[in-house]
PDB file of C-alpha atoms in Angstrom:
ATOM      1  CA  UNK A 188     -16.327  12.119   1.803  1.00 75.00           C
ATOM      2  CA  UNK A 189     -13.340  14.316   1.292  1.00 85.00           C
ATOM      3  CA  UNK A 190     -10.248  13.149  -0.577  1.00 93.00           C
ATOM      4  CA  UNK A 191      -6.744  14.590  -0.753  1.00 97.00           C
ATOM      5  CA  UNK A 192      -4.378  13.876  -3.642  1.00 97.00           C
ATOM      6  CA  UNK A 193      -0.651  14.462  -3.774  1.00 97.00           C
ATOM      7  CA  UNK A 194       0.470  13.631  -7.297  1.00 96.00           C
ATOM      8  CA  UNK A 195       4.228  13.859  -6.710  1.00 96.00           C
ATOM      9  CA  UNK A 196       5.506  10.796  -4.835  1.00 96.00           C
ATOM     10  CA  UNK A 197       9.043  12.208  -4.799  1.00 97.00           C
ATOM     11  CA  UNK A 198      10.674  15.586  -5.351  1.00 97.00           C
ATOM     12  CA  UNK A 199      14.216  16.870  -5.044  1.00 97.00           C
ATOM     13  CA  UNK A 200      15.682  20.349  -4.665  1.00 97.00           C
ATOM     14  CA  UNK A 201      19.135  21.845  -4.486  1.00 97.00           C
ATOM     15  CA  UNK A 202      20.073  23.399  -1.176  1.00 97.00           C
ATOM     16  CA  UNK A 203      19.133  27.126  -1.095  1.00 97.00           C
ATOM     17  CA  UNK A 204      16.735  26.732  -4.039  1.00 97.00           C
ATOM     18  CA  UNK A 205      12.922  26.863  -4.051  1.00 98.00           C
ATOM     19  CA  UNK A 206      10.582  23.908  -4.456  1.00 98.00           C
ATOM     20  CA  UNK A 207       6.799  23.629  -4.726  1.00 98.00           C
ATOM     21  CA  UNK A 208       4.819  20.598  -3.565  1.00 98.00           C
ATOM     22  CA  UNK A 209       1.349  20.076  -5.025  1.00 98.00           C
ATOM     23  CA  UNK A 210      -1.888  19.067  -3.360  1.00 98.00           C
ATOM     24  CA  UNK A 211      -5.464  18.915  -4.645  1.00 98.00           C
ATOM     25  CA  UNK A 212      -8.554  18.000  -2.675  1.00 97.00           C
ATOM     26  CA  UNK A 213     -12.176  17.222  -3.283  1.00 95.00           C
ATOM     27  CA  UNK A 214     -14.968  18.452  -1.019  1.00 92.00           C
ATOM     28  CA  UNK A 215     -18.514  19.744  -1.182  1.00 89.00           C
ATOM     29  CA  UNK A 216     -17.990  21.888   1.923  1.00 87.00           C
ATOM     30  CA  UNK A 217     -17.372  25.605   1.773  1.00 86.00           C
ATOM     31  CA  UNK A 218     -15.643  26.015   5.121  1.00 88.00           C
ATOM     32  CA  UNK A 219     -12.645  23.909   6.057  1.00 92.00           C
ATOM     33  CA  UNK A 220      -8.976  23.926   6.997  1.00 93.00           C
ATOM     34  CA  UNK A 221      -5.961  22.727   5.064  1.00 96.00           C
ATOM     35  CA  UNK A 222      -2.630  21.749   6.543  1.00 97.00           C
ATOM     36  CA  UNK A 223       0.852  20.752   5.535  1.00 98.00           C
ATOM     37  CA  UNK A 224       2.627  18.397   7.926  1.00 97.00           C
ATOM     38  CA  UNK A 225       6.262  17.322   7.711  1.00 97.00           C
ATOM     39  CA  UNK A 226       7.370  13.828   8.789  1.00 96.00           C
ATOM     40  CA  UNK A 227      11.152  13.397   9.015  1.00 94.00           C
ATOM     41  CA  UNK A 228      12.763   9.963   9.473  1.00 87.00           C
ATOM     42  CA  UNK A 229      12.235  10.373  13.218  1.00 80.00           C
ATOM     43  CA  UNK A 230       8.526   9.753  12.340  1.00 84.00           C
ATOM     44  CA  UNK A 231       7.007  12.612  14.318  1.00 89.00           C
ATOM     45  CA  UNK A 232       4.431  14.534  12.307  1.00 93.00           C
ATOM     46  CA  UNK A 233       5.230  18.249  12.582  1.00 94.00           C
ATOM     47  CA  UNK A 234       2.820  21.016  11.595  1.00 95.00           C
ATOM     48  CA  UNK A 235       4.339  23.237   8.910  1.00 97.00           C
ATOM     49  CA  UNK A 236       1.506  25.561   7.976  1.00 96.00           C
ATOM     50  CA  UNK A 237      -2.265  25.938   8.209  1.00 95.00           C
ATOM     51  CA  UNK A 238      -4.784  27.675   5.931  1.00 96.00           C
ATOM     52  CA  UNK A 239      -8.387  28.555   6.730  1.00 92.00           C
ATOM     53  CA  UNK A 240     -10.592  28.315   3.659  1.00 92.00           C
ATOM     54  CA  UNK A 241     -12.552  31.481   4.393  1.00 89.00           C
ATOM     55  CA  UNK A 242      -9.337  33.527   4.410  1.00 88.00           C
ATOM     56  CA  UNK A 243      -8.305  34.608   0.932  1.00 83.00           C
ATOM     57  CA  UNK A 244      -4.811  35.568   2.015  1.00 92.00           C
ATOM     58  CA  UNK A 245      -2.266  32.797   1.615  1.00 95.00           C
ATOM     59  CA  UNK A 246      -0.617  31.639   4.839  1.00 94.00           C
ATOM     60  CA  UNK A 247       3.130  32.070   5.349  1.00 95.00           C
ATOM     61  CA  UNK A 248       5.511  30.796   8.029  1.00 94.00           C
ATOM     62  CA  UNK A 249       9.081  31.989   7.534  1.00 96.00           C
ATOM     63  CA  UNK A 250      10.433  30.092   4.481  1.00 97.00           C
ATOM     64  CA  UNK A 251       7.154  28.224   3.952  1.00 98.00           C
ATOM     65  CA  UNK A 252       4.198  29.643   2.071  1.00 97.00           C
ATOM     66  CA  UNK A 253       1.125  28.264   0.379  1.00 97.00           C
ATOM     67  CA  UNK A 254      -0.764  29.004  -2.817  1.00 97.00           C
ATOM     68  CA  UNK A 255      -4.404  28.363  -1.950  1.00 96.00           C
ATOM     69  CA  UNK A 256      -6.767  28.305  -4.933  1.00 95.00           C
ATOM     70  CA  UNK A 257     -10.220  27.573  -3.517  1.00 94.00           C
ATOM     71  CA  UNK A 258     -12.088  27.381  -6.814  1.00 94.00           C
ATOM     72  CA  UNK A 259      -9.524  24.975  -8.231  1.00 95.00           C
ATOM     73  CA  UNK A 260      -9.321  23.069  -4.921  1.00 96.00           C
ATOM     74  CA  UNK A 261      -5.580  23.357  -4.978  1.00 97.00           C
ATOM     75  CA  UNK A 262      -3.218  23.901  -2.039  1.00 97.00           C
ATOM     76  CA  UNK A 263       0.496  23.908  -2.886  1.00 98.00           C
ATOM     77  CA  UNK A 264       3.406  24.407  -0.503  1.00 98.00           C
ATOM     78  CA  UNK A 265       6.415  26.512  -1.481  1.00 98.00           C
ATOM     79  CA  UNK A 266       9.669  26.074   0.408  1.00 98.00           C
ATOM     80  CA  UNK A 267      12.172  28.873  -0.183  1.00 98.00           C
ATOM     81  CA  UNK A 268      15.908  28.729   0.540  1.00 97.00           C
ATOM     82  CA  UNK A 269      15.716  24.954   1.051  1.00 98.00           C
ATOM     83  CA  UNK A 270      17.840  23.531   3.835  1.00 97.00           C
ATOM     84  CA  UNK A 271      19.115  20.005   4.486  1.00 96.00           C
ATOM     85  CA  UNK A 272      16.776  19.784   7.454  1.00 95.00           C
ATOM     86  CA  UNK A 273      13.788  20.206   5.144  1.00 97.00           C
ATOM     87  CA  UNK A 274      14.305  16.681   3.787  1.00 97.00           C
ATOM     88  CA  UNK A 275      11.260  14.664   4.879  1.00 97.00           C
ATOM     89  CA  UNK A 276       7.882  13.308   3.841  1.00 97.00           C
ATOM     90  CA  UNK A 277       5.342  16.098   3.416  1.00 98.00           C
ATOM     91  CA  UNK A 278       1.651  15.414   3.881  1.00 98.00           C
ATOM     92  CA  UNK A 279      -1.233  17.606   2.847  1.00 98.00           C
ATOM     93  CA  UNK A 280      -4.309  17.262   5.069  1.00 97.00           C
ATOM     94  CA  UNK A 281      -7.929  18.446   5.110  1.00 95.00           C
ATOM     95  CA  UNK A 282     -10.270  19.026   8.024  1.00 92.00           C
ATOM     96  CA  UNK A 283     -13.871  20.203   8.182  1.00 87.00           C
ATOM     97  CA  UNK A 284     -14.488  23.484   9.962  1.00 82.00           C
ATOM     98  CA  UNK A 285     -15.970  23.739  13.398  1.00 64.00           C
ATOM     99  CA  UNK A 286     -19.746  24.145  13.358  1.00 57.00           C
ATOM    100  CA  UNK A 287     -20.818  24.025  16.949  1.00 57.00           C
ATOM    101  CA  UNK A 288     -20.642  21.746  19.972  1.00 56.00           C
ATOM    102  CA  UNK A 289     -17.918  19.199  19.415  1.00 56.00           C
ATOM    103  CA  UNK A 290     -19.703  16.491  21.374  1.00 59.00           C
ATOM    104  CA  UNK A 291     -22.179  14.593  19.236  1.00 52.00           C
ATOM    105  CA  UNK A 292     -21.403  16.641  16.160  1.00 50.00           C
ATOM    106  CA  UNK A 293     -19.037  14.085  14.760  1.00 56.00           C
ATOM    107  CA  UNK A 294     -15.329  14.214  14.868  1.00 65.00           C
ATOM    108  CA  UNK A 295     -13.065  16.620  13.091  1.00 79.00           C
ATOM    109  CA  UNK A 296     -10.493  14.206  11.837  1.00 87.00           C
ATOM    110  CA  UNK A 297      -7.714  14.942   9.404  1.00 92.00           C
ATOM    111  CA  UNK A 298      -7.849  13.382   5.947  1.00 94.00           C
ATOM    112  CA  UNK A 299      -4.337  12.985   4.567  1.00 96.00           C
ATOM    113  CA  UNK A 300      -2.833  12.570   1.131  1.00 97.00           C
ATOM    114  CA  UNK A 301      -0.273   9.852   0.452  1.00 96.00           C
ATOM    115  CA  UNK A 302       2.646  12.215   0.870  1.00 97.00           C
ATOM    116  CA  UNK A 303       5.577  13.576  -1.120  1.00 98.00           C
ATOM    117  CA  UNK A 304       9.124  12.590  -0.242  1.00 97.00           C
ATOM    118  CA  UNK A 305      11.378  15.638  -0.492  1.00 98.00           C
ATOM    119  CA  UNK A 306      15.130  15.217  -0.869  1.00 97.00           C
ATOM    120  CA  UNK A 307      17.506  18.154  -0.487  1.00 97.00           C
ATOM    121  CA  UNK A 308      20.746  17.930  -2.472  1.00 97.00           C
ATOM    122  CA  UNK A 309      23.782  19.652  -0.905  1.00 95.00           C
TER     123      UNK A 309
ATOM    124  CA  UNK B 290       4.868  22.836  28.273  1.00 57.00           C
ATOM    125  CA  UNK B 291       5.208  19.138  27.408  1.00 71.00           C
ATOM    126  CA  UNK B 292       4.274  17.899  23.979  1.00 90.00           C
ATOM    127  CA  UNK B 293       2.426  14.744  23.051  1.00 95.00           C
ATOM    128  CA  UNK B 294       4.147  11.559  24.184  1.00 95.00           C
ATOM    129  CA  UNK B 295       3.493   7.945  23.221  1.00 97.00           C
ATOM    130  CA  UNK B 296       4.596   4.612  24.613  1.00 96.00           C
ATOM    131  CA  UNK B 297       6.047   2.238  23.804  1.00 96.00           C
ATOM    132  CA  UNK B 298       8.239   3.332  20.890  1.00 95.00           C
ATOM    133  CA  UNK B 299       8.340  -0.098  19.295  1.00 96.00           C
ATOM    134  CA  UNK B 300       6.346  -3.245  19.880  1.00 96.00           C
ATOM    135  CA  UNK B 301       6.440  -6.740  18.407  1.00 97.00           C
ATOM    136  CA  UNK B 302       3.442  -9.049  18.772  1.00 97.00           C
ATOM    137  CA  UNK B 303       2.232 -12.263  17.200  1.00 97.00           C
ATOM    138  CA  UNK B 304      -1.001 -12.764  15.307  1.00 97.00           C
ATOM    139  CA  UNK B 305      -4.006 -13.203  17.589  1.00 97.00           C
ATOM    140  CA  UNK B 306      -2.504 -11.325  20.529  1.00 98.00           C
ATOM    141  CA  UNK B 307      -3.815  -8.110  22.053  1.00 98.00           C
ATOM    142  CA  UNK B 308      -1.945  -4.821  22.368  1.00 98.00           C
ATOM    143  CA  UNK B 309      -2.382  -1.539  24.265  1.00 98.00           C
ATOM    144  CA  UNK B 310      -0.762   1.677  23.102  1.00 98.00           C
ATOM    145  CA  UNK B 311      -0.633   4.798  25.268  1.00 98.00           C
ATOM    146  CA  UNK B 312      -0.715   8.514  24.591  1.00 97.00           C
ATOM    147  CA  UNK B 313      -0.295  11.514  26.874  1.00 96.00           C
ATOM    148  CA  UNK B 314      -1.840  14.641  25.446  1.00 93.00           C
ATOM    149  CA  UNK B 315      -0.225  18.054  25.399  1.00 92.00           C
ATOM    150  CA  UNK B 316      -0.915  20.214  28.435  1.00 89.00           C
ATOM    151  CA  UNK B 317      -4.258  22.002  28.094  1.00 87.00           C
ATOM    152  CA  UNK B 318      -5.605  19.704  25.372  1.00 90.00           C
ATOM    153  CA  UNK B 319      -8.846  17.755  25.890  1.00 89.00           C
ATOM    154  CA  UNK B 320      -9.153  15.845  22.610  1.00 91.00           C
ATOM    155  CA  UNK B 321      -7.142  12.884  21.360  1.00 94.00           C
ATOM    156  CA  UNK B 322      -7.246  11.403  17.875  1.00 94.00           C
ATOM    157  CA  UNK B 323      -5.614   8.141  16.799  1.00 97.00           C
ATOM    158  CA  UNK B 324      -4.301   7.378  13.317  1.00 97.00           C
ATOM    159  CA  UNK B 325      -2.820   4.309  11.651  1.00 98.00           C
ATOM    160  CA  UNK B 326      -0.041   4.864   9.121  1.00 97.00           C
ATOM    161  CA  UNK B 327       0.896   1.874   6.981  1.00 95.00           C
ATOM    162  CA  UNK B 328       4.291   1.875   5.316  1.00 92.00           C
ATOM    163  CA  UNK B 329       4.411   4.349   2.434  1.00 90.00           C
ATOM    164  CA  UNK B 330       0.927   5.720   3.104  1.00 93.00           C
ATOM    165  CA  UNK B 331      -0.630   8.732   4.746  1.00 95.00           C
ATOM    166  CA  UNK B 332      -2.199   8.343   8.189  1.00 96.00           C
ATOM    167  CA  UNK B 333      -5.735   6.946   8.366  1.00 96.00           C
ATOM    168  CA  UNK B 334      -8.135   8.094  11.082  1.00 95.00           C
ATOM    169  CA  UNK B 335      -9.108   5.432  13.628  1.00 96.00           C
ATOM    170  CA  UNK B 336     -11.158   7.352  16.222  1.00 93.00           C
ATOM    171  CA  UNK B 337     -11.257  10.469  18.343  1.00 92.00           C
ATOM    172  CA  UNK B 338     -11.971  11.030  22.041  1.00 92.00           C
ATOM    173  CA  UNK B 339     -13.323  14.261  23.480  1.00 88.00           C
ATOM    174  CA  UNK B 340     -13.644  14.588  27.252  1.00 86.00           C
ATOM    175  CA  UNK B 341     -13.534  10.814  27.797  1.00 88.00           C
ATOM    176  CA  UNK B 342     -16.136   9.872  25.157  1.00 89.00           C
ATOM    177  CA  UNK B 343     -15.623   8.529  21.646  1.00 88.00           C
ATOM    178  CA  UNK B 344     -16.537  11.330  19.298  1.00 85.00           C
ATOM    179  CA  UNK B 345     -16.183   9.762  15.897  1.00 86.00           C
ATOM    180  CA  UNK B 346     -14.702   6.713  14.244  1.00 89.00           C
ATOM    181  CA  UNK B 347     -13.080   5.879  10.947  1.00 90.00           C
ATOM    182  CA  UNK B 348     -13.445   2.693   8.925  1.00 92.00           C
ATOM    183  CA  UNK B 349     -11.859   0.342  11.475  1.00 96.00           C
ATOM    184  CA  UNK B 350     -13.401  -2.836  12.963  1.00 96.00           C
ATOM    185  CA  UNK B 351     -14.625  -3.053  16.589  1.00 96.00           C
ATOM    186  CA  UNK B 352     -11.483  -4.900  17.672  1.00 97.00           C
ATOM    187  CA  UNK B 353      -9.908  -1.431  17.628  1.00 97.00           C
ATOM    188  CA  UNK B 354     -11.091   0.250  20.810  1.00 96.00           C
ATOM    189  CA  UNK B 355      -9.962   3.071  23.018  1.00 96.00           C
ATOM    190  CA  UNK B 356     -10.259   4.989  26.240  1.00 95.00           C
ATOM    191  CA  UNK B 357      -9.651   8.508  27.398  1.00 95.00           C
ATOM    192  CA  UNK B 358      -8.932   9.201  31.046  1.00 94.00           C
ATOM    193  CA  UNK B 359      -9.860  12.208  33.232  1.00 92.00           C
ATOM    194  CA  UNK B 360      -6.367  13.682  32.668  1.00 90.00           C
ATOM    195  CA  UNK B 361      -7.104  13.372  28.890  1.00 91.00           C
ATOM    196  CA  UNK B 362      -4.438  10.747  28.271  1.00 94.00           C
ATOM    197  CA  UNK B 363      -5.634   7.903  26.058  1.00 96.00           C
ATOM    198  CA  UNK B 364      -5.186   4.263  25.189  1.00 97.00           C
ATOM    199  CA  UNK B 365      -5.661   2.409  21.930  1.00 98.00           C
ATOM    200  CA  UNK B 366      -6.414  -1.300  22.265  1.00 98.00           C
ATOM    201  CA  UNK B 367      -6.298  -3.765  19.406  1.00 98.00           C
ATOM    202  CA  UNK B 368      -7.587  -7.315  19.921  1.00 97.00           C
ATOM    203  CA  UNK B 369      -6.968 -10.394  17.785  1.00 97.00           C
ATOM    204  CA  UNK B 370      -4.027  -8.837  15.982  1.00 98.00           C
ATOM    205  CA  UNK B 371      -3.685  -9.465  12.257  1.00 97.00           C
ATOM    206  CA  UNK B 372      -0.615  -9.138  10.071  1.00 97.00           C
ATOM    207  CA  UNK B 373      -2.133  -6.074   8.385  1.00 96.00           C
ATOM    208  CA  UNK B 374      -2.214  -4.277  11.731  1.00 98.00           C
ATOM    209  CA  UNK B 375       1.546  -3.765  11.408  1.00 97.00           C
ATOM    210  CA  UNK B 376       1.917   0.000  11.124  1.00 97.00           C
ATOM    211  CA  UNK B 377       2.939   3.218  12.820  1.00 97.00           C
ATOM    212  CA  UNK B 378       0.233   4.348  15.240  1.00 98.00           C
ATOM    213  CA  UNK B 379       0.065   8.078  15.747  1.00 97.00           C
ATOM    214  CA  UNK B 380      -1.715   9.947  18.467  1.00 97.00           C
ATOM    215  CA  UNK B 381      -2.616  13.631  18.114  1.00 95.00           C
ATOM    216  CA  UNK B 382      -3.973  15.952  20.765  1.00 93.00           C
ATOM    217  CA  UNK B 383      -5.846  19.212  20.400  1.00 89.00           C
ATOM    218  CA  UNK B 384      -7.980  21.666  22.270  1.00 86.00           C
ATOM    219  CA  UNK B 385     -11.365  20.581  20.921  1.00 79.00           C
ATOM    220  CA  UNK B 386     -11.384  21.326  17.175  1.00 77.00           C
ATOM    221  CA  UNK B 387      -8.186  23.348  17.134  1.00 81.00           C
ATOM    222  CA  UNK B 388      -5.022  22.237  15.361  1.00 87.00           C
ATOM    223  CA  UNK B 389      -3.869  18.685  16.103  1.00 91.00           C
ATOM    224  CA  UNK B 390      -0.322  18.109  17.358  1.00 93.00           C
ATOM    225  CA  UNK B 391       1.202  14.684  16.958  1.00 95.00           C
ATOM    226  CA  UNK B 392       3.279  12.421  19.140  1.00 95.00           C
ATOM    227  CA  UNK B 393       6.298  10.450  17.888  1.00 94.00           C
ATOM    228  CA  UNK B 394       4.260   7.313  17.211  1.00 96.00           C
ATOM    229  CA  UNK B 395       4.428   3.649  18.165  1.00 97.00           C
ATOM    230  CA  UNK B 396       5.759   1.207  15.593  1.00 96.00           C
ATOM    231  CA  UNK B 397       3.782  -2.063  15.872  1.00 98.00           C
ATOM    232  CA  UNK B 398       5.018  -5.195  14.126  1.00 97.00           C
ATOM    233  CA  UNK B 399       2.753  -8.244  14.002  1.00 97.00           C
ATOM    234  CA  UNK B 400       4.445 -11.547  13.165  1.00 96.00           C
TER     235      UNK B 400
END
Protein backbone atom coordinates (compact mmCIF):
# COMPACT_ATOMS: atom_id res chain seq x y z
CA UNK A 1 0.00 0.00 0.00
CA UNK A 2 1.10 3.50 -0.72
CA UNK A 3 1.62 6.08 2.01
CA UNK A 4 1.97 9.86 1.85
CA UNK A 5 3.69 11.87 4.58
CA UNK A 6 3.54 15.60 5.14
CA UNK A 7 5.92 16.39 7.98
CA UNK A 8 4.97 20.05 8.45
CA UNK A 9 1.62 20.37 10.25
CA UNK A 10 1.78 24.17 10.01
CA UNK A 11 3.72 26.73 8.00
CA UNK A 12 3.58 30.49 7.72
CA UNK A 13 4.82 32.94 5.10
CA UNK A 14 4.91 36.68 4.69
CA UNK A 15 2.76 38.08 1.91
CA UNK A 16 4.75 38.30 -1.37
CA UNK A 17 7.40 35.86 -0.11
CA UNK A 18 8.05 32.26 -1.19
CA UNK A 19 7.24 29.14 0.80
CA UNK A 20 7.90 25.45 0.19
CA UNK A 21 5.67 22.66 1.50
CA UNK A 22 7.16 19.18 1.80
CA UNK A 23 5.73 15.81 0.89
CA UNK A 24 7.28 12.34 0.78
CA UNK A 25 5.62 9.13 -0.34
CA UNK A 26 6.28 5.44 -0.32
CA UNK A 27 5.42 3.17 -3.24
CA UNK A 28 6.76 0.17 -5.11
CA UNK A 29 5.15 1.34 -8.36
CA UNK A 30 7.09 3.04 -11.11
CA UNK A 31 4.20 4.85 -12.78
CA UNK A 32 1.88 7.09 -10.81
CA UNK A 33 0.53 10.60 -10.38
CA UNK A 34 1.10 13.10 -7.60
CA UNK A 35 -1.16 16.00 -6.75
CA UNK A 36 -1.35 19.01 -4.50
CA UNK A 37 -4.84 20.03 -3.43
CA UNK A 38 -5.76 23.17 -1.51
CA UNK A 39 -8.63 23.19 1.02
CA UNK A 40 -9.62 26.67 2.22
CA UNK A 41 -12.01 27.18 5.16
CA UNK A 42 -14.88 26.84 2.69
CA UNK A 43 -13.89 23.11 2.70
CA UNK A 44 -13.87 22.53 -1.05
CA UNK A 45 -10.80 20.63 -2.19
CA UNK A 46 -9.25 22.51 -5.12
CA UNK A 47 -6.63 21.03 -7.44
CA UNK A 48 -3.46 23.12 -7.41
CA UNK A 49 -1.05 21.10 -9.51
CA UNK A 50 -0.48 17.62 -10.91
CA UNK A 51 2.72 15.71 -11.75
CA UNK A 52 3.04 12.55 -13.81
CA UNK A 53 5.85 10.34 -12.55
CA UNK A 54 7.14 9.43 -16.00
CA UNK A 55 7.69 13.11 -16.82
CA UNK A 56 11.03 14.38 -15.57
CA UNK A 57 10.07 18.01 -16.02
CA UNK A 58 8.61 19.61 -12.92
CA UNK A 59 5.04 20.87 -13.28
CA UNK A 60 4.26 24.57 -12.93
CA UNK A 61 0.98 26.49 -12.72
CA UNK A 62 1.46 30.25 -12.49
CA UNK A 63 2.87 30.94 -8.99
CA UNK A 64 2.86 27.25 -8.05
CA UNK A 65 5.62 24.83 -8.95
CA UNK A 66 6.82 21.47 -7.73
CA UNK A 67 10.18 19.86 -7.11
CA UNK A 68 9.68 16.20 -8.00
CA UNK A 69 12.53 13.90 -6.97
CA UNK A 70 11.48 10.40 -8.03
CA UNK A 71 14.45 8.53 -6.60
CA UNK A 72 14.03 10.24 -3.24
CA UNK A 73 10.23 9.90 -3.42
CA UNK A 74 9.85 13.55 -2.65
CA UNK A 75 7.29 16.00 -4.05
CA UNK A 76 7.44 19.54 -2.64
CA UNK A 77 5.24 22.48 -3.56
CA UNK A 78 6.69 25.98 -3.96
CA UNK A 79 4.37 28.97 -3.77
CA UNK A 80 5.93 32.19 -5.07
CA UNK A 81 4.67 35.72 -4.37
CA UNK A 82 2.34 34.41 -1.65
CA UNK A 83 -1.07 36.04 -1.45
CA UNK A 84 -3.62 36.20 1.38
CA UNK A 85 -5.88 33.93 -0.63
CA UNK A 86 -3.26 31.19 -0.51
CA UNK A 87 -4.00 30.61 3.18
CA UNK A 88 -5.49 27.11 3.44
CA UNK A 89 -4.79 23.47 4.21
CA UNK A 90 -2.62 21.88 1.53
CA UNK A 91 -2.80 18.16 0.88
CA UNK A 92 -0.37 16.05 -1.08
CA UNK A 93 -1.96 13.04 -2.78
CA UNK A 94 -0.83 9.94 -4.69
CA UNK A 95 -2.65 7.91 -7.32
CA UNK A 96 -1.63 4.83 -9.28
CA UNK A 97 -1.36 5.24 -13.03
CA UNK A 98 -3.91 3.94 -15.45
CA UNK A 99 -3.10 0.46 -16.73
CA UNK A 100 -6.03 -0.57 -18.83
CA UNK A 101 -9.78 -1.05 -18.56
CA UNK A 102 -11.03 0.78 -15.51
CA UNK A 103 -13.80 -1.72 -14.84
CA UNK A 104 -12.59 -4.67 -12.81
CA UNK A 105 -9.06 -3.34 -12.62
CA UNK A 106 -9.54 -1.87 -9.20
CA UNK A 107 -10.13 1.71 -8.40
CA UNK A 108 -7.74 4.57 -8.81
CA UNK A 109 -8.30 6.29 -5.53
CA UNK A 110 -6.29 9.14 -4.10
CA UNK A 111 -4.15 8.51 -1.04
CA UNK A 112 -3.71 11.73 0.92
CA UNK A 113 -1.25 13.00 3.48
CA UNK A 114 -2.46 14.62 6.69
CA UNK A 115 -2.04 18.12 5.32
CA UNK A 116 -0.11 21.30 6.05
CA UNK A 117 -1.89 24.40 7.29
CA UNK A 118 -0.47 27.46 5.55
CA UNK A 119 -0.93 30.91 7.06
CA UNK A 120 -0.11 34.06 5.10
CA UNK A 121 0.96 37.07 7.18
CA UNK A 122 0.05 40.50 5.74
CA UNK B 1 -20.12 23.69 -17.28
CA UNK B 2 -21.33 22.90 -13.75
CA UNK B 3 -18.92 21.61 -11.17
CA UNK B 4 -19.47 18.89 -8.61
CA UNK B 5 -22.32 19.59 -6.20
CA UNK B 6 -23.26 17.87 -2.95
CA UNK B 7 -26.31 17.94 -0.72
CA UNK B 8 -27.06 18.60 2.00
CA UNK B 9 -24.37 21.00 3.24
CA UNK B 10 -24.79 20.05 6.88
CA UNK B 11 -26.59 17.21 8.58
CA UNK B 12 -27.15 16.24 12.21
CA UNK B 13 -28.18 12.69 13.10
CA UNK B 14 -28.32 10.56 16.21
CA UNK B 15 -26.48 7.30 16.79
CA UNK B 16 -28.18 4.33 15.15
CA UNK B 17 -29.93 6.35 12.45
CA UNK B 18 -29.38 6.08 8.71
CA UNK B 19 -28.24 8.85 6.38
CA UNK B 20 -28.10 9.44 2.61
CA UNK B 21 -25.72 11.93 1.06
CA UNK B 22 -25.97 13.01 -2.57
CA UNK B 23 -23.49 14.04 -5.23
CA UNK B 24 -23.94 15.36 -8.75
CA UNK B 25 -20.90 14.81 -10.91
CA UNK B 26 -19.36 17.37 -13.21
CA UNK B 27 -20.72 17.39 -16.75
CA UNK B 28 -19.01 14.74 -18.87
CA UNK B 29 -17.68 12.74 -15.92
CA UNK B 30 -18.62 9.07 -15.46
CA UNK B 31 -16.78 8.17 -12.25
CA UNK B 32 -17.54 9.19 -8.68
CA UNK B 33 -15.34 8.61 -5.65
CA UNK B 34 -16.34 9.18 -2.03
CA UNK B 35 -13.99 10.17 0.78
CA UNK B 36 -14.38 10.65 4.52
CA UNK B 37 -12.37 13.44 6.14
CA UNK B 38 -12.24 13.41 9.94
CA UNK B 39 -11.34 16.64 11.70
CA UNK B 40 -7.66 17.46 11.28
CA UNK B 41 -6.99 14.56 8.92
CA UNK B 42 -6.61 13.99 5.21
CA UNK B 43 -9.48 12.41 3.28
CA UNK B 44 -9.81 8.62 3.40
CA UNK B 45 -11.15 6.70 0.41
CA UNK B 46 -14.52 5.00 0.94
CA UNK B 47 -15.42 3.65 -2.52
CA UNK B 48 -15.60 4.51 -6.19
CA UNK B 49 -18.33 4.03 -8.80
CA UNK B 50 -17.69 3.72 -12.52
CA UNK B 51 -20.66 3.55 -14.88
CA UNK B 52 -23.07 2.53 -12.10
CA UNK B 53 -20.93 -0.26 -10.61
CA UNK B 54 -18.72 -0.21 -7.52
CA UNK B 55 -15.17 -0.26 -8.76
CA UNK B 56 -13.15 -0.43 -5.59
CA UNK B 57 -13.53 0.06 -1.87
CA UNK B 58 -11.42 1.32 0.98
CA UNK B 59 -11.28 0.00 4.53
CA UNK B 60 -14.88 0.83 5.48
CA UNK B 61 -17.53 -1.58 6.84
CA UNK B 62 -20.53 -2.77 4.77
CA UNK B 63 -22.86 -0.32 6.49
CA UNK B 64 -21.29 2.22 4.12
CA UNK B 65 -22.94 1.63 0.77
CA UNK B 66 -23.54 3.57 -2.39
CA UNK B 67 -25.23 3.90 -5.73
CA UNK B 68 -24.51 5.54 -9.03
CA UNK B 69 -27.34 6.47 -11.35
CA UNK B 70 -27.51 6.51 -15.17
CA UNK B 71 -26.81 10.28 -15.16
CA UNK B 72 -23.66 9.44 -13.08
CA UNK B 73 -24.89 11.20 -9.95
CA UNK B 74 -24.29 9.18 -6.79
CA UNK B 75 -25.49 8.51 -3.28
CA UNK B 76 -23.61 7.47 -0.17
CA UNK B 77 -25.68 5.64 2.45
CA UNK B 78 -24.54 4.99 5.99
CA UNK B 79 -26.59 2.70 8.24
CA UNK B 80 -26.46 2.34 12.02
CA UNK B 81 -24.58 5.60 12.48
CA UNK B 82 -21.81 5.70 15.07
CA UNK B 83 -20.26 8.70 16.76
CA UNK B 84 -17.03 8.16 14.80
CA UNK B 85 -18.93 8.65 11.55
CA UNK B 86 -18.96 12.39 12.28
CA UNK B 87 -16.85 13.87 9.50
CA UNK B 88 -16.80 15.82 6.27
CA UNK B 89 -17.85 13.60 3.36
CA UNK B 90 -16.35 14.57 0.05
CA UNK B 91 -17.42 13.46 -3.37
CA UNK B 92 -15.10 13.70 -6.38
CA UNK B 93 -15.95 13.12 -10.01
CA UNK B 94 -13.69 12.31 -12.93
CA UNK B 95 -13.69 11.03 -16.45
CA UNK B 96 -12.59 7.46 -15.74
CA UNK B 97 -9.04 7.63 -14.34
CA UNK B 98 -8.45 11.28 -15.12
CA UNK B 99 -8.00 13.95 -12.46
CA UNK B 100 -10.62 13.99 -9.70
CA UNK B 101 -12.52 17.22 -8.99
CA UNK B 102 -14.16 17.64 -5.62
CA UNK B 103 -17.48 18.97 -4.43
CA UNK B 104 -17.89 21.25 -1.39
CA UNK B 105 -18.61 18.35 0.97
CA UNK B 106 -21.32 17.43 3.45
CA UNK B 107 -20.60 17.94 7.13
CA UNK B 108 -22.21 15.08 9.11
CA UNK B 109 -22.52 15.30 12.88
CA UNK B 110 -23.63 12.23 14.82
CA UNK B 111 -24.87 12.84 18.36
